[in-house]
Amino acid sequence: MRKRVWAGAVSGMLLLGLLAGCGGGSAKTAENGAEPNGQAAGEKGEGNDKVNLRLYTYGTEEAYNWNKTLQAYEEKNPGVKIELVQLSEKGDTQEAMKKLDLEAASSAQMDILMFSDAAGYAQRVALGMAEPLDDYIAKDGFNVEEDYKVDTHLGDKVYALPGKFNPWYVILNKDHLEEAGLAVPTDWTWDDFADYAKKLTKGEGAQKRYGTYFHGPQGGGWMEFLKLKMENQPQNSEFLKADGTSNLDDPNFKATLELRVKMEKEDQSSVPYTDMISQKLAYRTQFFNQSASMLLIGSWMNTELGGTEKVPLNFNVTVAPFPKNNPGDEKGLTPVTTDYVAVAAKSKHKEEAYQFVRWYTTEGQIVQGKNIPAWSKVTNDQVANIIDTILSGTKSPEKVDKKALVDTLIASKASAIIPPATYQSEVYKAINEEYEKLILGKQDIDATVKSAQERVQKIIDSNKK
């Protein structure tokens, strides 16, 4: 089993203590699964042998196909009723998590919880909101690392199982590849990526077409673009290690800066950072307007690859995996987002809640048919069918290289989760600011690394107790 270290309780998130006493049960409950006759959710009344489970989610019906999914589970498990509590009608995860915290601080019944990112997952585990699943998993006889492409361990325990699987990948203008005589990449390195970008760059001035576009960093956000050579490693893919110490002495941090400078300043194959910031460029526009031939982005773009009403697709598009550092490195490691589906620690029906979580993150993902599952036992044909469904909702699905997309998604996998520190945003902001000094010509790479290391260490020291 992969070695993991628990980063400690997330002390800065003691939100729930401040919210104690707030009224519960206020979140909107969908029609599907609503309890009749005012009976409290989860109770068994006379003539009613069903266990009622409350599922708290930020997922909308459009994005998650809840009615069909929950109906399928209830038909398979007639003794269980799932009550859907939708925390945001528009799928806003920040709004949803605020409401979830309020509900957790109240007397509201909670059975199944969904977290949208590793930070939210780790923070709420530290607050005691999620039940450890290790005993249930041992009883079922599977290993999370083998059954899922996202390893959800925090320390030596598992508190959630992963639902959807959104790895990062590279989308490419296939017409531009053919024009330049370049093959569709299936296993490549950052050196190959830089070479492709250089060969795909064409023209001058306002009409110039760049080989690629990096949509970050920006104000401490989109920091994936400053970890390019760190993120394809099985361990320590963040700026901080799991024990809270700095990871900026990793040679891959400096190598990422070198790659960014080389591509923008020497090769002039990536859209200038100053243009991105001053013109407030958007990654969709840059790619679909054919201003950039390659775009490194998350596979939430699956639903847009074939074009939409607002952003049509007027060329053929293909997909390649996240590049590796060296030819001999493990293939497929990439940043990944997922849904962390947990059993609420305060649930009175933990066994039934766990059974739903396990079903939902395996067979239920196939029933749902809206996202690629993190379940590793999904067959290639099932992934292809889901992609067919997703692309059918776009304007020009025939222009998408489906085989390359499916192959890339199947090969992708996540590195180990590193629980975020409460001061993560400070770290991001400091590194972002040092990068801007570098890319704007105010300091060199060595000075950037040194200054970033010093600033991050000061942040770490100031947050020690």
Coordinates of C-alpha atoms in Angstrom, one line a residue:
M1 CA 0.0 0.0 0.0
R2 CA 1.3 3.5 -0.8
K3 CA 2.9 5.2 2.1
R4 CA 0.9 8.2 3.4
V5 CA 1.3 10.7 6.1
W6 CA -1.6 12.6 7.7
A7 CA -1.0 16.3 7.7
G8 CA -2.8 17.0 11.0
A9 CA -6.1 18.6 11.8
V10 CA -7.1 21.6 9.7
S11 CA -7.3 24.0 12.6
G12 CA -8.3 27.0 10.6
M13 CA -11.6 25.4 9.6
L14 CA -13.3 25.4 13.0
L15 CA -16.3 26.9 11.3
L16 CA -18.8 24.4 12.7
G17 CA -18.1 25.4 16.3
L18 CA -19.2 28.9 15.5
L19 CA -22.3 27.7 13.8
A20 CA -23.5 25.4 16.5
G21 CA -27.1 26.0 17.3
C22 CA -28.1 27.1 13.8
G23 CA -31.4 25.7 12.5
G24 CA -31.2 22.6 10.4
G25 CA -33.1 21.0 7.6
S26 CA -33.2 24.2 5.6
A27 CA -31.5 22.9 2.5
K28 CA -33.8 22.3 -0.5
T29 CA -35.0 18.7 -0.8
A30 CA -35.9 17.5 -4.2
E31 CA -39.2 15.8 -5.0
N32 CA -37.4 12.5 -5.5
G33 CA -37.3 10.7 -2.2
A34 CA -39.2 13.3 -0.1
E35 CA -40.6 11.7 3.1
P36 CA -44.5 11.7 3.2
N37 CA -46.8 12.7 6.0
G38 CA -44.1 14.8 7.8
Q39 CA -42.3 11.7 9.1
A40 CA -38.7 12.5 10.1
A41 CA -36.2 11.3 7.6
G42 CA -34.6 8.0 8.4
E43 CA -37.3 6.9 10.8
K44 CA -39.4 3.8 10.4
G45 CA -43.1 4.3 10.9
E46 CA -45.9 1.9 11.1
G47 CA -46.3 0.1 7.8
N48 CA -43.1 1.6 6.5
D49 CA -40.0 -0.6 6.6
K50 CA -37.9 1.6 4.5
V51 CA -34.7 3.3 5.6
N52 CA -34.6 6.8 4.5
L53 CA -31.2 8.2 3.7
R54 CA -30.4 11.8 3.1
L55 CA -27.9 12.6 0.3
Y56 CA -26.3 16.0 0.4
T57 CA -24.9 17.2 -2.9
Y58 CA -23.9 20.2 -5.0
G59 CA -24.7 18.2 -8.2
T60 CA -27.6 19.4 -10.3
E61 CA -30.0 17.1 -12.1
E62 CA -28.7 18.2 -15.4
A63 CA -25.1 17.3 -14.5
Y64 CA -25.8 14.2 -12.4
N65 CA -28.9 12.6 -13.7
W66 CA -30.1 12.1 -10.1
N67 CA -33.7 11.0 -10.8
K68 CA -32.6 8.1 -13.0
T69 CA -29.7 7.2 -10.7
L70 CA -31.5 7.1 -7.4
Q71 CA -34.5 5.3 -8.9
A72 CA -32.2 2.6 -10.2
Y73 CA -30.7 2.1 -6.7
E74 CA -34.1 2.1 -5.0
E75 CA -35.4 -0.5 -7.4
K76 CA -32.4 -2.7 -6.6
N77 CA -32.7 -2.0 -2.9
P78 CA -36.4 -1.8 -2.1
G79 CA -35.8 -1.3 1.6
V80 CA -34.0 2.0 1.0
K81 CA -35.3 5.4 0.0
I82 CA -32.8 8.1 -1.0
E83 CA -33.8 11.7 -0.2
L84 CA -31.8 14.2 -2.3
V85 CA -30.8 17.4 -0.6
Q86 CA -29.6 19.8 -3.3
L87 CA -27.3 22.4 -1.7
S88 CA -27.1 24.6 -4.8
E89 CA -29.6 24.9 -7.6
K90 CA -26.8 26.1 -10.0
G91 CA -24.2 23.6 -8.9
D92 CA -22.1 26.2 -7.1
T93 CA -19.7 24.2 -4.9
Q94 CA -18.7 27.1 -2.6
E95 CA -22.4 27.9 -1.9
A96 CA -23.1 24.2 -1.4
M97 CA -20.2 23.7 1.1
K98 CA -21.4 26.7 3.2
K99 CA -24.8 25.2 3.4
L100 CA -23.4 21.8 4.2
D101 CA -21.5 23.2 7.1
L102 CA -24.6 24.9 8.5
E103 CA -26.5 21.6 8.2
A104 CA -23.7 19.7 9.9
A105 CA -23.9 22.2 12.9
S106 CA -27.6 21.6 13.3
S107 CA -29.7 18.7 14.3
A108 CA -30.5 17.8 10.6
Q109 CA -30.2 14.2 9.7
M110 CA -27.2 13.5 7.4
D111 CA -26.3 10.2 5.9
I112 CA -24.3 10.7 2.6
L113 CA -22.1 13.7 1.9
M114 CA -20.4 14.8 -1.3
F115 CA -17.2 17.0 -1.3
S116 CA -16.0 18.5 -4.6
D117 CA -12.3 18.7 -4.0
A118 CA -9.4 17.3 -2.0
A119 CA -9.3 20.4 0.2
G120 CA -12.9 20.3 1.1
Y121 CA -12.7 16.6 1.8
A122 CA -9.6 16.9 4.0
Q123 CA -10.9 19.9 5.9
R124 CA -14.3 18.3 6.8
V125 CA -12.7 15.0 7.7
A126 CA -10.5 17.0 10.2
L127 CA -13.7 18.4 11.6
G128 CA -15.2 14.9 12.2
M129 CA -17.9 15.1 9.6
A130 CA -17.1 11.8 7.8
E131 CA -17.1 8.3 9.0
P132 CA -14.0 6.1 8.4
L133 CA -14.9 3.4 5.8
D134 CA -11.9 1.0 6.4
D135 CA -14.0 -1.6 8.3
Y136 CA -16.6 -1.6 5.5
I137 CA -14.0 -1.8 2.8
A138 CA -12.2 -4.7 4.6
K139 CA -15.5 -6.6 4.9
D140 CA -16.1 -6.1 1.2
G141 CA -12.6 -7.3 0.4
F142 CA -11.2 -4.7 -2.0
N143 CA -8.4 -2.1 -2.0
V144 CA -9.2 1.5 -2.8
E145 CA -5.9 1.8 -4.8
E146 CA -6.8 -1.1 -7.0
D147 CA -10.6 -0.5 -7.4
Y148 CA -10.3 3.2 -8.1
K149 CA -8.1 5.6 -10.1
V150 CA -8.2 8.1 -7.2
D151 CA -6.6 7.1 -3.9
T152 CA -8.7 8.8 -1.2
H153 CA -6.6 7.8 1.8
L154 CA -6.0 10.5 4.4
G155 CA -3.2 9.2 6.6
D156 CA -3.9 5.5 7.0
K157 CA -7.7 5.8 6.7
V158 CA -10.3 6.2 4.0
Y159 CA -13.3 8.5 4.6
A160 CA -14.8 8.7 1.1
L161 CA -14.9 6.8 -2.2
P162 CA -14.4 8.7 -5.5
G163 CA -17.2 9.2 -8.0
K164 CA -16.5 10.9 -11.3
F165 CA -13.0 11.1 -12.8
N166 CA -11.8 14.3 -14.3
P167 CA -8.1 14.1 -15.3
W168 CA -6.2 16.9 -16.9
Y169 CA -5.2 16.3 -20.5
V170 CA -4.0 18.2 -23.6
I171 CA -6.6 19.0 -26.3
L172 CA -5.1 19.7 -29.8
N173 CA -6.2 21.2 -33.0
K174 CA -5.9 18.2 -35.3
D175 CA -6.0 20.2 -38.4
H176 CA -3.0 22.2 -37.2
L177 CA -1.2 18.9 -36.4
E178 CA -1.7 17.6 -39.9
E179 CA -0.7 20.9 -41.4
A180 CA 2.6 20.7 -39.5
G181 CA 3.1 17.0 -40.2
L182 CA 2.8 16.0 -36.6
A183 CA 1.3 12.7 -35.2
V184 CA -1.3 12.7 -32.5
P185 CA 0.7 12.1 -29.3
T186 CA -0.1 9.0 -27.3
D187 CA 2.9 8.9 -24.8
W188 CA 5.0 12.0 -24.7
T189 CA 7.3 14.2 -22.5
W190 CA 7.4 17.9 -21.7
D191 CA 10.3 18.2 -24.2
D192 CA 8.0 16.7 -26.8
F193 CA 5.3 19.1 -25.8
A194 CA 7.6 22.1 -26.2
D195 CA 8.8 20.8 -29.5
Y196 CA 5.2 20.4 -30.8
A197 CA 4.4 24.0 -29.6
K198 CA 7.3 25.4 -31.4
K199 CA 6.4 23.6 -34.6
L200 CA 2.7 24.6 -34.4
T201 CA 3.5 28.3 -33.9
K202 CA 2.9 30.3 -37.0
G203 CA 2.7 33.9 -38.2
E204 CA 3.6 37.2 -36.6
G205 CA 2.0 40.2 -34.7
A206 CA -1.7 40.3 -34.2
Q207 CA -2.2 37.3 -36.6
K208 CA 0.2 35.1 -34.8
R209 CA -1.0 31.6 -33.9
Y210 CA 0.7 30.2 -30.8
G211 CA 1.5 26.6 -30.2
T212 CA 0.0 26.6 -26.8
Y213 CA -1.7 28.7 -24.1
F214 CA -1.2 28.4 -20.3
H215 CA -4.1 29.7 -18.4
G216 CA -2.3 30.4 -15.2
P217 CA -1.2 31.3 -12.6
Q218 CA -3.6 34.1 -11.9
G219 CA -3.9 35.8 -8.5
G220 CA -3.0 32.6 -6.7
G221 CA -5.4 30.5 -8.8
W222 CA -4.8 28.1 -11.6
M223 CA -1.5 27.1 -9.9
E224 CA -1.5 23.8 -11.8
F225 CA 0.4 25.7 -14.4
L226 CA 3.4 26.2 -12.1
K227 CA 3.6 22.6 -11.1
L228 CA 3.7 21.0 -14.5
K229 CA 6.7 18.8 -13.8
M230 CA 5.6 18.0 -10.3
E231 CA 2.0 16.9 -11.0
N232 CA 3.0 13.8 -13.0
Q233 CA 4.7 12.2 -10.0
P234 CA 3.1 9.5 -7.8
Q235 CA 4.1 11.4 -4.6
N236 CA 4.8 15.0 -3.5
S237 CA 3.0 16.6 -6.4
E238 CA 2.2 19.8 -4.4
F239 CA 4.2 22.8 -3.2
L240 CA 3.8 21.5 0.3
K241 CA 4.5 18.0 1.4
A242 CA 2.0 15.9 3.4
D243 CA 3.8 16.7 6.6
G244 CA 3.4 20.4 6.0
T245 CA 7.0 21.1 5.0
S246 CA 8.0 23.0 1.8
N247 CA 8.5 21.0 -1.4
L248 CA 10.0 23.9 -3.3
D249 CA 13.4 22.2 -3.2
D250 CA 12.0 19.6 -5.6
P251 CA 14.1 20.0 -8.8
N252 CA 10.8 19.7 -10.8
F253 CA 9.6 23.0 -9.4
K254 CA 12.6 24.8 -10.9
A255 CA 12.3 22.7 -14.1
T256 CA 8.7 23.9 -14.5
L257 CA 9.8 27.5 -14.3
E258 CA 12.6 26.8 -16.9
L259 CA 10.0 25.2 -19.2
R260 CA 7.7 28.2 -18.9
V261 CA 10.5 30.7 -19.6
K262 CA 11.9 28.7 -22.5
M263 CA 8.6 28.4 -24.2
E264 CA 7.5 32.0 -23.8
K265 CA 10.8 33.9 -24.1
E266 CA 13.0 31.7 -26.3
D267 CA 10.7 29.6 -28.4
Q268 CA 7.9 32.3 -28.3
S269 CA 5.5 29.4 -28.7
S270 CA 3.2 30.1 -25.8
V271 CA 0.9 33.1 -25.4
P272 CA 2.7 35.8 -23.4
Y273 CA 1.8 36.0 -19.7
T274 CA 1.3 39.8 -20.1
D275 CA -1.3 39.2 -22.8
M276 CA -3.2 36.7 -20.7
I277 CA -3.3 39.1 -17.7
S278 CA -3.8 42.4 -19.5
Q279 CA -6.3 41.2 -22.0
K280 CA -8.1 38.9 -19.6
L281 CA -7.8 36.0 -22.0
A282 CA -10.0 32.9 -21.6
Y283 CA -8.8 29.4 -22.4
R284 CA -11.9 28.4 -24.4
T285 CA -11.6 31.4 -26.6
Q286 CA -7.9 30.9 -27.2
F287 CA -8.4 27.3 -28.3
F288 CA -11.7 27.4 -30.2
N289 CA -10.8 30.7 -32.0
Q290 CA -7.7 28.8 -33.1
S291 CA -5.4 31.4 -31.5
A292 CA -3.5 28.5 -29.8
S293 CA -3.1 25.0 -31.2
M294 CA -2.8 23.1 -27.9
L295 CA -4.5 23.6 -24.5
L296 CA -3.6 21.9 -21.2
I297 CA -6.9 21.7 -19.2
G298 CA -9.2 19.5 -17.2
S299 CA -11.5 16.9 -18.8
W300 CA -14.5 18.8 -17.6
M301 CA -14.1 20.0 -21.2
N302 CA -15.5 16.7 -22.5
T303 CA -18.9 18.3 -22.6
E304 CA -17.6 21.1 -24.8
L305 CA -15.1 19.4 -27.1
G306 CA -17.6 19.1 -29.9
G307 CA -18.5 22.8 -29.6
T308 CA -21.5 24.6 -28.2
E309 CA -24.0 27.2 -29.3
K310 CA -21.9 29.9 -27.7
V311 CA -18.5 28.4 -28.7
P312 CA -18.8 26.4 -32.0
L313 CA -16.1 24.0 -33.2
N314 CA -14.9 24.8 -36.7
F315 CA -12.0 22.3 -36.9
N316 CA -11.1 18.8 -35.9
V317 CA -10.0 18.2 -32.3
T318 CA -7.9 15.4 -30.7
V319 CA -6.7 14.6 -27.2
A320 CA -3.3 13.6 -25.7
P321 CA -2.3 12.5 -22.2
F322 CA -0.6 14.8 -19.7
P323 CA 3.1 14.9 -20.6
K324 CA 5.8 13.1 -18.6
N325 CA 9.1 14.4 -17.4
N326 CA 11.2 11.5 -18.8
P327 CA 10.4 8.8 -21.4
G328 CA 10.8 6.0 -18.8
D329 CA 8.4 7.6 -16.3
E330 CA 5.0 6.1 -15.4
K331 CA 2.4 7.0 -18.0
G332 CA -0.9 8.6 -17.2
L333 CA -0.2 10.4 -13.9
T334 CA -2.0 13.8 -14.0
P335 CA -3.9 16.2 -11.8
V336 CA -7.4 14.8 -11.2
T337 CA -10.7 16.2 -9.8
T338 CA -13.4 13.9 -8.5
D339 CA -16.4 13.8 -6.2
Y340 CA -15.5 12.5 -2.7
V341 CA -18.6 10.5 -1.5
A342 CA -18.7 9.9 2.2
V343 CA -20.8 8.5 5.0
A344 CA -21.8 11.2 7.5
A345 CA -20.3 10.5 11.0
K346 CA -23.7 11.4 12.6
S347 CA -25.7 9.0 10.4
K348 CA -27.8 6.5 12.2
H349 CA -27.8 4.2 9.2
K350 CA -24.1 4.0 8.4
E351 CA -24.2 0.5 6.9
E352 CA -27.0 1.4 4.5
A353 CA -25.3 4.7 3.7
Y354 CA -22.0 2.9 2.9
Q355 CA -23.8 0.4 0.7
F356 CA -25.1 3.3 -1.4
V357 CA -21.7 5.0 -1.5
R358 CA -20.1 1.8 -2.8
W359 CA -22.8 1.2 -5.4
Y360 CA -22.9 4.9 -6.5
T361 CA -19.1 5.0 -7.0
T362 CA -19.1 1.8 -9.1
E363 CA -22.3 0.6 -10.9
G364 CA -24.1 3.8 -10.2
Q365 CA -21.6 5.8 -12.3
I366 CA -22.5 3.7 -15.3
V367 CA -26.2 4.2 -14.6
Q368 CA -25.7 7.9 -14.2
G369 CA -23.9 8.1 -17.6
K370 CA -22.8 11.7 -17.2
N371 CA -19.1 11.4 -16.3
I372 CA -16.2 9.1 -16.6
P373 CA -16.1 7.0 -13.4
A374 CA -13.1 6.8 -11.1
W375 CA -13.9 3.0 -10.8
S376 CA -11.1 1.2 -12.4
K377 CA -13.2 -1.8 -13.3
V378 CA -15.2 0.2 -15.9
T379 CA -14.6 -1.4 -19.3
N380 CA -13.2 0.4 -22.3
D381 CA -16.6 -0.1 -24.0
Q382 CA -18.4 1.4 -21.1
V383 CA -16.1 4.5 -21.2
A384 CA -16.7 4.7 -24.9
N385 CA -20.5 4.6 -24.5
I386 CA -20.3 7.3 -21.9
I387 CA -18.2 9.5 -24.1
D388 CA -20.7 8.9 -27.0
T389 CA -23.5 10.2 -24.7
I390 CA -21.5 13.2 -23.6
L391 CA -20.4 14.1 -27.1
S392 CA -23.9 13.7 -28.5
G393 CA -24.8 16.8 -26.4
T394 CA -22.4 18.9 -28.4
K395 CA -22.9 20.6 -31.7
S396 CA -20.2 18.8 -33.8
P397 CA -19.4 15.4 -32.1
E398 CA -18.1 14.1 -35.4
K399 CA -15.2 16.5 -35.3
V400 CA -13.8 15.0 -32.1
D401 CA -11.2 12.2 -32.2
K402 CA -13.2 9.8 -29.9
K403 CA -10.6 7.1 -29.8
A404 CA -7.8 9.4 -28.7
L405 CA -10.1 10.9 -26.0
V406 CA -11.2 7.4 -24.7
D407 CA -7.6 6.1 -24.7
T408 CA -6.4 9.1 -22.8
L409 CA -9.1 8.9 -20.2
I410 CA -8.6 5.2 -19.6
A411 CA -4.8 5.6 -19.2
S412 CA -5.1 8.5 -16.7
K413 CA -4.7 8.2 -13.0
A414 CA -4.1 10.5 -10.0
S415 CA -1.1 10.9 -7.7
A416 CA -1.5 10.6 -4.0
I417 CA -3.7 13.2 -2.2
I418 CA -1.8 15.7 -0.2
P419 CA -4.1 17.2 2.5
P420 CA -4.0 21.0 2.1
A421 CA -2.7 23.3 4.8
T422 CA -5.0 26.0 6.1
Y423 CA -2.6 28.6 4.7
Q424 CA -2.5 27.1 1.3
S425 CA -3.8 30.2 -0.4
E426 CA -1.0 32.3 1.2
V427 CA 1.5 29.8 -0.3
Y428 CA -0.1 30.0 -3.7
K429 CA -0.2 33.8 -3.7
A430 CA 3.5 34.1 -2.7
I431 CA 4.7 31.7 -5.5
N432 CA 2.4 33.4 -8.0
E433 CA 4.0 36.8 -7.2
E434 CA 7.5 35.4 -7.5
Y435 CA 6.7 33.9 -10.8
E436 CA 5.4 37.2 -12.1
K437 CA 8.7 38.8 -11.2
L438 CA 10.4 36.1 -13.2
I439 CA 8.2 36.2 -16.3
L440 CA 8.2 40.0 -16.4
G441 CA 12.0 40.0 -16.4
K442 CA 12.5 41.4 -12.9
Q443 CA 14.5 38.4 -11.5
D444 CA 16.1 35.2 -12.9
I445 CA 15.1 31.6 -12.2
D446 CA 17.5 31.0 -9.4
A447 CA 16.4 34.2 -7.6
T448 CA 12.8 33.2 -8.1
V449 CA 13.3 29.7 -6.6
K450 CA 15.2 31.2 -3.6
S451 CA 12.7 33.9 -2.9
A452 CA 9.8 31.6 -3.2
Q453 CA 11.4 29.1 -0.8
E454 CA 12.1 31.8 1.7
R455 CA 8.6 33.3 1.5
V456 CA 6.9 29.9 1.8
Q457 CA 9.1 28.9 4.7
K458 CA 8.1 32.2 6.5
I459 CA 4.4 31.4 5.9
I460 CA 4.9 27.8 7.3
D461 CA 6.8 29.1 10.4
S462 CA 4.2 31.8 11.1
N463 CA 1.5 29.2 11.1
K464 CA 3.2 26.8 13.5
K465 CA 1.8 26.6 17.0

